[in-house]
mmCIF file of C-alpha atoms in Angstrom:
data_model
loop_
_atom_site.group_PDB
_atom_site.id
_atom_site.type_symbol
_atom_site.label_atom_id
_atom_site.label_comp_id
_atom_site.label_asym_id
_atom_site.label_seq_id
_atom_site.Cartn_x
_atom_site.Cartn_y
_atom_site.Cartn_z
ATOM 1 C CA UNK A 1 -1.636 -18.420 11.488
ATOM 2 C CA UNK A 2 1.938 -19.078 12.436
ATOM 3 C CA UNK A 3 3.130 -18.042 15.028
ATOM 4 C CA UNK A 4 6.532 -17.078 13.725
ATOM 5 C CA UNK A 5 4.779 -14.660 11.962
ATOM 6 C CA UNK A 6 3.743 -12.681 15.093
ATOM 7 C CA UNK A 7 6.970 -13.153 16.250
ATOM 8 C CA UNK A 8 8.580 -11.361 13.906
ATOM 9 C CA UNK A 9 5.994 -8.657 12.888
ATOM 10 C CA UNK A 10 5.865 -7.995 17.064
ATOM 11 C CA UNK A 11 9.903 -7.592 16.553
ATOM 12 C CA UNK A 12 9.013 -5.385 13.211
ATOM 13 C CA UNK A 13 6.632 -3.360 15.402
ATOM 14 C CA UNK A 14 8.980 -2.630 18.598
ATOM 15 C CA UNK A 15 11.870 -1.691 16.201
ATOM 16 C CA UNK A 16 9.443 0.694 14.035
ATOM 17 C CA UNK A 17 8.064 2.245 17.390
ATOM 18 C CA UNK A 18 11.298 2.864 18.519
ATOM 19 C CA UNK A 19 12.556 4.736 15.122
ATOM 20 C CA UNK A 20 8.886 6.524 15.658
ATOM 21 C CA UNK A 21 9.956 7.591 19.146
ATOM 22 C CA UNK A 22 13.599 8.970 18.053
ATOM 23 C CA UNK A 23 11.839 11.189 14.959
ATOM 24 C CA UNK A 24 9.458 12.207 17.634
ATOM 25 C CA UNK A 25 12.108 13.410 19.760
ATOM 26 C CA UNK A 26 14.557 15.268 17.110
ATOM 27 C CA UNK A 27 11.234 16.883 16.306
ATOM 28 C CA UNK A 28 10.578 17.941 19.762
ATOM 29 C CA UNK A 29 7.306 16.305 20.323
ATOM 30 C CA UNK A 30 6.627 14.192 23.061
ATOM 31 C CA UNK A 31 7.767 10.494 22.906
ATOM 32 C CA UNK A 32 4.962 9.400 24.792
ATOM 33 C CA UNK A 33 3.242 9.489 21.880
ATOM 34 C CA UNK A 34 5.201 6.476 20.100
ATOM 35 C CA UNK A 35 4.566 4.039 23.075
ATOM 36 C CA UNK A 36 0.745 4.636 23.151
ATOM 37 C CA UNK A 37 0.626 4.216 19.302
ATOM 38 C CA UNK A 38 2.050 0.782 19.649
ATOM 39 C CA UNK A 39 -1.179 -0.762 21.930
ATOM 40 C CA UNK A 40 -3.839 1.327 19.805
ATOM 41 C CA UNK A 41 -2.168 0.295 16.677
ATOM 42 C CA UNK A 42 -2.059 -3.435 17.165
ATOM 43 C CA UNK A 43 -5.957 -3.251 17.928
ATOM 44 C CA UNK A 44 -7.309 -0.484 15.240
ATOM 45 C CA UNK A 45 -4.733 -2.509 12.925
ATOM 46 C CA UNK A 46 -5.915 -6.147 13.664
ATOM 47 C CA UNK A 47 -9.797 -4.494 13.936
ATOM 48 C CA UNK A 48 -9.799 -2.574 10.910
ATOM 49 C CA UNK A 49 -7.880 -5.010 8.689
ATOM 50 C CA UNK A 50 -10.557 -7.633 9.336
ATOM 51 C CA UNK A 51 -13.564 -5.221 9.119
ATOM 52 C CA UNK A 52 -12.543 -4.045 5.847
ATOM 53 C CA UNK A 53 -12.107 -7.209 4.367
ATOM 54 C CA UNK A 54 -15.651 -7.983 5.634
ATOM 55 C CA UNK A 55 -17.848 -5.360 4.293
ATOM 56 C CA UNK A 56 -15.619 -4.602 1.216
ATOM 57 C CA UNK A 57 -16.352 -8.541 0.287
ATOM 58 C CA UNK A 58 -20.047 -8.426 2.598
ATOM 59 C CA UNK A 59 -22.351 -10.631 0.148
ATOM 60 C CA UNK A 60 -19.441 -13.400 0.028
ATOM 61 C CA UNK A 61 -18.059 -13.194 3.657
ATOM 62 C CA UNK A 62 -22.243 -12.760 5.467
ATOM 63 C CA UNK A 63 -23.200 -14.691 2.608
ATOM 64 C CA UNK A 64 -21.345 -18.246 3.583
ATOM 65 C CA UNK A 65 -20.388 -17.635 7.227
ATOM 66 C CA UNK A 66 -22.777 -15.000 8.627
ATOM 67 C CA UNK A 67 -21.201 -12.607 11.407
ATOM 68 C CA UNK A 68 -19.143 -15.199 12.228
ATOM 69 C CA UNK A 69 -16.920 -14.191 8.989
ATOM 70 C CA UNK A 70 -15.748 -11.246 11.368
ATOM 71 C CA UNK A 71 -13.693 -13.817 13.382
ATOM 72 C CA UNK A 72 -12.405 -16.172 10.885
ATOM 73 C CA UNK A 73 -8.636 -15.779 11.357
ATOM 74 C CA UNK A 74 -8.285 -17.206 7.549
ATOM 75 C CA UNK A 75 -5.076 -15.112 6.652
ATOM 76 C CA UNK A 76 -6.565 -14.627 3.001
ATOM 77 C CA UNK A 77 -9.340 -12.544 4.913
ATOM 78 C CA UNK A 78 -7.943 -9.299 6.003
ATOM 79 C CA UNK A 79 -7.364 -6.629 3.961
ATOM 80 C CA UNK A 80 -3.595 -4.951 3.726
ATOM 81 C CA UNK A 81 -4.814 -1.240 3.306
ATOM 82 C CA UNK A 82 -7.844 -1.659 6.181
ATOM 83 C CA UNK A 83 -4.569 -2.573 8.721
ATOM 84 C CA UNK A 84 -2.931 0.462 7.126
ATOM 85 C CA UNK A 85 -5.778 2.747 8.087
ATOM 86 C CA UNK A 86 -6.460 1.348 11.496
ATOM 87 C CA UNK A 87 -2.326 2.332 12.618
ATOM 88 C CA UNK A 88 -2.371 5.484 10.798
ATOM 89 C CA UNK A 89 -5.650 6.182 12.715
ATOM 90 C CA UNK A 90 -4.286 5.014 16.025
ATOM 91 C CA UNK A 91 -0.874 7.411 15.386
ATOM 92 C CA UNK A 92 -3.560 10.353 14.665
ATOM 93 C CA UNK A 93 -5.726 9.400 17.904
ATOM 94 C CA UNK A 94 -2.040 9.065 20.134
ATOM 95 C CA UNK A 95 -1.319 12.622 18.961
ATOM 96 C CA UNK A 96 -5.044 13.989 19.648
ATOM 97 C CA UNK A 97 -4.738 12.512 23.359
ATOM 98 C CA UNK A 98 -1.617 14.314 23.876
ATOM 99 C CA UNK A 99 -3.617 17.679 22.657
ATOM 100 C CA UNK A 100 -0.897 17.625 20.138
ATOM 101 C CA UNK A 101 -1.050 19.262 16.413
ATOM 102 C CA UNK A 102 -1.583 15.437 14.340
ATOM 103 C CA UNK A 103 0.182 16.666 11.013
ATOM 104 C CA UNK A 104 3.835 17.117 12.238
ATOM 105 C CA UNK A 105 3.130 13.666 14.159
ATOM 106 C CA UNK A 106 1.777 11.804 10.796
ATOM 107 C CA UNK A 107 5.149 13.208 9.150
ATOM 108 C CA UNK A 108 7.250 11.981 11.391
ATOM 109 C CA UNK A 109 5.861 8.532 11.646
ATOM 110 C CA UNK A 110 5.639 8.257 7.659
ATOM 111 C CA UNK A 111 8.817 6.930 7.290
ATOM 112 C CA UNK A 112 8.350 4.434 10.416
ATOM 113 C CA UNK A 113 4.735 3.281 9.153
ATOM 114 C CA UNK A 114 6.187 3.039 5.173
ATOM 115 C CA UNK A 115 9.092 0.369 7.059
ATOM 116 C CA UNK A 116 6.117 -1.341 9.147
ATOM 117 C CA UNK A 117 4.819 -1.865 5.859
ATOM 118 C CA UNK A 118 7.843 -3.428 4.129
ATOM 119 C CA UNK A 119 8.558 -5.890 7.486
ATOM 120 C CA UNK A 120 4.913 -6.826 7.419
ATOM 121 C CA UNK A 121 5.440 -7.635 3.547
ATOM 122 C CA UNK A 122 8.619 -9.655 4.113
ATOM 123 C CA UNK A 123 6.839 -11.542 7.127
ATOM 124 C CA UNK A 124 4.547 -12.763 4.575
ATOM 125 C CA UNK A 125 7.393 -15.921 4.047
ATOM 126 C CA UNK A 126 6.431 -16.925 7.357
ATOM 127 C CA UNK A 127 2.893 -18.128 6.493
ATOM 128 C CA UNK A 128 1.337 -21.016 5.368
ATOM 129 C CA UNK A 129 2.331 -21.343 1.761
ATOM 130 C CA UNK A 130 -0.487 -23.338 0.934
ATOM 131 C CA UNK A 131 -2.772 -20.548 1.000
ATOM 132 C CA UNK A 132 -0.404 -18.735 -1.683
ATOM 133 C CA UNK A 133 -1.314 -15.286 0.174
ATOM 134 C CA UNK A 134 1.677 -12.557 -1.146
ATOM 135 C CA UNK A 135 2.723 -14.774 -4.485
ATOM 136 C CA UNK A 136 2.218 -14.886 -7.917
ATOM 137 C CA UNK A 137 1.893 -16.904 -11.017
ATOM 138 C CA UNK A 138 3.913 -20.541 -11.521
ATOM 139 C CA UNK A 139 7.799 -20.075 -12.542
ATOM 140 C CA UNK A 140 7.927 -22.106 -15.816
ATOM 141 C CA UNK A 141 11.893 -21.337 -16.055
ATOM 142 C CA UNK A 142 13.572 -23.396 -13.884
ATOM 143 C CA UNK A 143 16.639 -20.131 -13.824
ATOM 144 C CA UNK A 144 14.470 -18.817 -11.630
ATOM 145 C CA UNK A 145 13.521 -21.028 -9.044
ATOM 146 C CA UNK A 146 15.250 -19.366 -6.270
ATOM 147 C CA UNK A 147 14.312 -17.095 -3.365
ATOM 148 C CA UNK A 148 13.538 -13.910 -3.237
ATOM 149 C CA UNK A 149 12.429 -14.259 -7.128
ATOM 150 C CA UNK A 150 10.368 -17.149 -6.088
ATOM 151 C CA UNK A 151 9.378 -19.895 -3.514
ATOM 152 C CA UNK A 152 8.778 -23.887 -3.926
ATOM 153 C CA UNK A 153 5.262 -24.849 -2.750
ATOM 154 C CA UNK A 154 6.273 -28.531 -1.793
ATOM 155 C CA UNK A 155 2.762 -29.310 -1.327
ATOM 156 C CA UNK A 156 2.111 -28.521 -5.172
ATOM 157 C CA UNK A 157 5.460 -29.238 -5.812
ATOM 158 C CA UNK A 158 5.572 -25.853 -7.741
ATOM 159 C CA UNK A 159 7.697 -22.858 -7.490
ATOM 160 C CA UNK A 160 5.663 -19.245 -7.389
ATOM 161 C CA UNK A 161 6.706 -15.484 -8.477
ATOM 162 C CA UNK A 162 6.917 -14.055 -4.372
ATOM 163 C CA UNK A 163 5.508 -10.898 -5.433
ATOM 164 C CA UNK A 164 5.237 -10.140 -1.030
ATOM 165 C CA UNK A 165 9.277 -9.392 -1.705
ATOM 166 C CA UNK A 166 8.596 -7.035 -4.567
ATOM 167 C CA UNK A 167 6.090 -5.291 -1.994
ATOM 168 C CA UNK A 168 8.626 -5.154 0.381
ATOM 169 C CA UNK A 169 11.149 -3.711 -1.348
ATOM 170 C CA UNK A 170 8.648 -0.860 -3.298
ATOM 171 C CA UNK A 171 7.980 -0.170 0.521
ATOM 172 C CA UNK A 172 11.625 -0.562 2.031
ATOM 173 C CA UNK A 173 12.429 2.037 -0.508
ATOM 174 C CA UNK A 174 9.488 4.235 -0.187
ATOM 175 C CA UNK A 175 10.900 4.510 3.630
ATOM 176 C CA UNK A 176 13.952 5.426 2.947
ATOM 177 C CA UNK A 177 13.263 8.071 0.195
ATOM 178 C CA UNK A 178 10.554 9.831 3.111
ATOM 179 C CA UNK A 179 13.323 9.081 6.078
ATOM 180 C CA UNK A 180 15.414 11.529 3.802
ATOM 181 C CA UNK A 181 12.492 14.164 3.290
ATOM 182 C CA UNK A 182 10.712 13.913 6.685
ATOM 183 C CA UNK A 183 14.541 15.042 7.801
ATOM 184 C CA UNK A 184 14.722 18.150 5.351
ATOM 185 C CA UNK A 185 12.387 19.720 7.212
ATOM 186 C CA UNK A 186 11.551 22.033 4.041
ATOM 187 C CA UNK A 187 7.853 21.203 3.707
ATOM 188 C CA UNK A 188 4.362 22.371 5.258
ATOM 189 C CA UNK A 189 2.705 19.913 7.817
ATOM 190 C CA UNK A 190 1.422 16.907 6.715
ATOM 191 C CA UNK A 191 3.018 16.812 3.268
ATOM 192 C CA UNK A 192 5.912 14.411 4.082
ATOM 193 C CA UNK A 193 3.197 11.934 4.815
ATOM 194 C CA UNK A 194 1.030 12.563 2.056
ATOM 195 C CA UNK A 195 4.143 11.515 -0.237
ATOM 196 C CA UNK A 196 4.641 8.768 1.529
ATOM 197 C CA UNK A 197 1.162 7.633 1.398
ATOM 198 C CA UNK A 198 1.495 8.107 -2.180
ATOM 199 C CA UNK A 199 4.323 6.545 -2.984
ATOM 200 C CA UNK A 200 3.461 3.095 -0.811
ATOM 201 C CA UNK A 201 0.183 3.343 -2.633
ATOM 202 C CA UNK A 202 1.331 3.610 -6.113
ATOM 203 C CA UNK A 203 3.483 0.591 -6.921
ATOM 204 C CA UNK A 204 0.930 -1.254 -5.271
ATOM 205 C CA UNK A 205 -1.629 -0.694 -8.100
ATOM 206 C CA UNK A 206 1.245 -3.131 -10.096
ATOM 207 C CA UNK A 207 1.920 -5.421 -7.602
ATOM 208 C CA UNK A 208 -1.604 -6.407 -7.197
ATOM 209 C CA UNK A 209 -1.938 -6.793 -10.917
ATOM 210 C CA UNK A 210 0.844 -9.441 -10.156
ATOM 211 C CA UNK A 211 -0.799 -11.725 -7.188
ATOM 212 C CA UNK A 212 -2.695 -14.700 -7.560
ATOM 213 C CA UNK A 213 -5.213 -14.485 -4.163
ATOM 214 C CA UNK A 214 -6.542 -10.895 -3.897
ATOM 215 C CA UNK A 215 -9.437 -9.129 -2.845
ATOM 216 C CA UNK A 216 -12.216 -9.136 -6.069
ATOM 217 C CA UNK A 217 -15.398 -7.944 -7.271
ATOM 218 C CA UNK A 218 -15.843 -10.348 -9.807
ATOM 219 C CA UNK A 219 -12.609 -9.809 -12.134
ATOM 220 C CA UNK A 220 -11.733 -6.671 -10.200
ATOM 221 C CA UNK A 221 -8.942 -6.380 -7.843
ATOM 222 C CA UNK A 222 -10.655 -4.204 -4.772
ATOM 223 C CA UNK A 223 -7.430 -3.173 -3.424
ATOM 224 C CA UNK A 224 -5.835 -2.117 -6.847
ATOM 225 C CA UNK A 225 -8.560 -0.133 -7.058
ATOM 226 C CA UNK A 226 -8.137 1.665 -3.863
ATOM 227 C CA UNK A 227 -4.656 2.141 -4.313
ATOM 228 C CA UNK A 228 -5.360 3.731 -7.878
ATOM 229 C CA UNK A 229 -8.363 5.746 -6.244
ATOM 230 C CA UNK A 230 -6.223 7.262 -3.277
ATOM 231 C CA UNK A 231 -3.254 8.590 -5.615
ATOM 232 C CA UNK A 232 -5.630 10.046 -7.804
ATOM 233 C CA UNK A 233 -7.244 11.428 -4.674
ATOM 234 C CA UNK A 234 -3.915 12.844 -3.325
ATOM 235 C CA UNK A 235 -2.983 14.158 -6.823
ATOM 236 C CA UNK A 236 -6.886 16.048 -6.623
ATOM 237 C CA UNK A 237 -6.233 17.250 -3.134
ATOM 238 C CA UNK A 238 -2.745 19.280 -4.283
ATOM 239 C CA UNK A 239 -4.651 20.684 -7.308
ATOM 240 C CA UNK A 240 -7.380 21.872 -4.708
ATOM 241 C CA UNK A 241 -4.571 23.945 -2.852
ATOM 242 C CA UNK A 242 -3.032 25.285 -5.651
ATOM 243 C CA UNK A 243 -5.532 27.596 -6.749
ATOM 244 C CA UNK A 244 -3.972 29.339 -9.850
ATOM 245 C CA UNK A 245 -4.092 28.814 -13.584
ATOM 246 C CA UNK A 246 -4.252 25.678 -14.860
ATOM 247 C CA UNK A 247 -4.085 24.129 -11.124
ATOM 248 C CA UNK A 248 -6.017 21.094 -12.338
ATOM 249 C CA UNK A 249 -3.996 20.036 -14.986
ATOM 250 C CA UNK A 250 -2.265 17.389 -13.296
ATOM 251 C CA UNK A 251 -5.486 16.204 -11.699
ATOM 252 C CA UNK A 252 -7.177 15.617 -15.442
ATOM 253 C CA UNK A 253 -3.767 13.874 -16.555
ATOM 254 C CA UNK A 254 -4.331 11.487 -13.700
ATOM 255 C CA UNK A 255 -7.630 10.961 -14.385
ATOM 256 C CA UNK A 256 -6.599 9.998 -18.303
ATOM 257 C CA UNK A 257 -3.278 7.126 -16.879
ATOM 258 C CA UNK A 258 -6.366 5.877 -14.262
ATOM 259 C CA UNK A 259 -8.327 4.992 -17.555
ATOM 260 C CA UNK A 260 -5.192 3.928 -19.545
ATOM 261 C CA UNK A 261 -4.559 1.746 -16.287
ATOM 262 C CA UNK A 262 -8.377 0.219 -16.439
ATOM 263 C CA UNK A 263 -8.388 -0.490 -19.873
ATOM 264 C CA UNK A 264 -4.881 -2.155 -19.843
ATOM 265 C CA UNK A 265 -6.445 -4.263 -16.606
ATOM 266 C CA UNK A 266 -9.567 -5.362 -19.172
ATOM 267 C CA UNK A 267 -6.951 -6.217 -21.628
ATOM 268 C CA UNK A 268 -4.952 -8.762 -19.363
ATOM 269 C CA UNK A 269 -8.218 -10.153 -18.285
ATOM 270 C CA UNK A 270 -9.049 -11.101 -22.282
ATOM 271 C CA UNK A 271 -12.025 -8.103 -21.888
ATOM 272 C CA UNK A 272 -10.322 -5.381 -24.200
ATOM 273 C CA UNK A 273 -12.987 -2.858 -24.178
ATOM 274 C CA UNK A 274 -11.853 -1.034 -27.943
ATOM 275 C CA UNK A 275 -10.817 -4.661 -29.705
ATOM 276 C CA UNK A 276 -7.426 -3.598 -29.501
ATOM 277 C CA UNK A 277 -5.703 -6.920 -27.926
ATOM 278 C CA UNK A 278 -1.866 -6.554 -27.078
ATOM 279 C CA UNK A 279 0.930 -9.157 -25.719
ATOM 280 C CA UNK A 280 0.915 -9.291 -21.583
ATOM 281 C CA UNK A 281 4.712 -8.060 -21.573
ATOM 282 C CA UNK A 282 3.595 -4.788 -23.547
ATOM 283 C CA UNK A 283 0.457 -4.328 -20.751
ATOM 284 C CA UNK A 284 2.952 -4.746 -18.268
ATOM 285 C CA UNK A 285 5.354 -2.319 -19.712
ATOM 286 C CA UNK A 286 2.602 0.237 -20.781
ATOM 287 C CA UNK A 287 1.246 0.040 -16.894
ATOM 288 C CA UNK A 288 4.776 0.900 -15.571
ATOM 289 C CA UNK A 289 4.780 3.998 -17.802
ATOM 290 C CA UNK A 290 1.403 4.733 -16.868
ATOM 291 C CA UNK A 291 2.443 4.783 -12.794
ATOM 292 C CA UNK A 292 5.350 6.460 -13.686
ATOM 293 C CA UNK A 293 3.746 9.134 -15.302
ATOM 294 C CA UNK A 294 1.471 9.227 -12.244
ATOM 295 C CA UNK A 295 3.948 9.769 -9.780
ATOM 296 C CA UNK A 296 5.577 12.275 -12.329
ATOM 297 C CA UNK A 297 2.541 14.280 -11.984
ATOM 298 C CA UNK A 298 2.108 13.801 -8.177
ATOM 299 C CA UNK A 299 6.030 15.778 -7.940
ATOM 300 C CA UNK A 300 4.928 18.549 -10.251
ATOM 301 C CA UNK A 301 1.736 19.155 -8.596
ATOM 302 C CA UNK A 302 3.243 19.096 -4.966
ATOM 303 C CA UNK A 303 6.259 21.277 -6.184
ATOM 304 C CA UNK A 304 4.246 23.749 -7.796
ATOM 305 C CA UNK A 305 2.525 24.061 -4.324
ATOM 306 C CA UNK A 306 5.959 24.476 -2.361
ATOM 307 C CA UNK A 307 6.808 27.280 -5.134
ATOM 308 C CA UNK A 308 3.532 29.072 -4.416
ATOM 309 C CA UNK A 309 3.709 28.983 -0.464
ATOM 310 C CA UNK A 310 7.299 29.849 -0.499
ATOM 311 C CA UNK A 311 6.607 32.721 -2.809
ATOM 312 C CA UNK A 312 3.922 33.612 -0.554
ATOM 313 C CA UNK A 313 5.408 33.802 2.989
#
């Protein structure tokens, strides 16, 4: 990998501790806790990211390179959301050493770990095009051949969509929309980061519809999947709380854009499961809605929860 990379995801990571640090403080929690999630993060991270990949893709990676597919440092062969998991787990484990409560932690590193996310994106320019990791399909219109919309491979001598800035941005703006909740201070524990979570995971479901090396099981994009799975899971886990009339409403809603979502994704892979065939723009547009809709129901579920407890204290 290049090195520039590491350069600037190591800057990414000291600036993003920092921020962590300063929300630790105006929350009165120890600060402490920022500079020992740095260490564990860049491990679990690194660990996690590359184990993930592995045994989500086992029969491919143990089937052509044995164990030895655990140390391949291929950048194609880690896995976005595994690296995600090992610094939100390394966050949780720096609270638990300081025998501190992990949910007001988690909140206020959401918006520091949703920025992490979009430097880590944009640090995506810095590797080696040739592997076309973070980009999308060839820019036929020449308007267009221009950076951030897309990037010249001179080694194909073809410019690419660089869907890694899209991701970036959903996740730049993602940060910025929980820096402004996690600073409210209006919500129970935990729930600043569960939007967050949410809202990093959603556009990604569109974005990976978008890239041309992925993560697959056969003509299935793994981490698409994931992302779908894990807003429909957070949608689920509000509807759990709410316990009232009608509390999983929103849940079977979700459940109906998840299948609108799969059967526009068999669609763009010519594999429309009713016959009904329809133009790639419309797919794309009707996908949008669908996410849309989906994060629609992920405010109404949450706020109806707020109402409740609020009513309730």
């Amino acid at each position: 990998m290049n090195s520039t990379y590491f350069l600037f995801l190591g800057i990414g990571a000291i600036l993003c501790t920092g921020l962590f640090a300063w929300k630790l403080q105006r929350a009165g929690q120890k600060t402490s806790i920022a500079l020992l999630s740095l260490p564990l993060a860049l491990v679990l991270g690194t660990v996690l990211s590359k184990l993930v990949h592995f045994l989500l893709l086992f029969r491919d990676q143990y089937g052509a390179f044995g164990l030895e597919g655990l140390f391949r440092t291929n950048p194609t062969e880690f896995s976005f959301l595994g690296g995600c998991a090992g610094v939100v787990l390394a966050v949780w484990l720096a609270a638990r050493c300081h025998r501190t409560a992990a949910l007001p932690v988690m909140d206020a590193f959401a918006p520091c770990g949703a920025l992490m996310a979009a430097l880590a994106r944009a640090c995506e320019y810095f590797l080696d095009i040739r592997y076309l990791l973070g980009y999308g399909a060839f820019v036929e219109n020449e308007s267009l051949h221009f950076f951030p919309i897309a990037r010249e491979n001179e080694m194909l001598y073809s410019w690419f969509y660089a869907i890694f800035m899209l991701e970036a941005a959903c996740a730049l703006i993602c940060a910025l929309v929980s820096f402004g909740r996690s600073h409210k201070k209006a919500y129970a524990p935990g729930r600043v980061f569960l939007h967050t979570v949410f809202f990093l995971a959603l556009p990604q479901v569109f974005c990976e519809r978008l890239l041309g090396s992925y993560m697959r099981w056969g003509f299935v994009r793994v981490e698409q999947l994931l992302c779908g799975f894990l807003c429909f899971g957070i949608i689920l886990y509000g509807c759990t709380r709410l316990k009232q009339k009608g509390a999983y409403t929103p849940a079977l809603l979700a459940a109906l854009c998840m299948l609108m979502i799969i059967d526009i994704e068999f669609t763009l892979d010519n594999k429309p499961p009713f016959g009904l065939e329809m133009p790639t723009l419309l797919c794309y547009i009707l996908m949008l809605a669908t996410l849309a809709a989906m994060a629609a129901l992920s405010l109404w579920t949450w706020r109806r929860l707020n109402r409740k407890e609020a009513l309730t204290k």
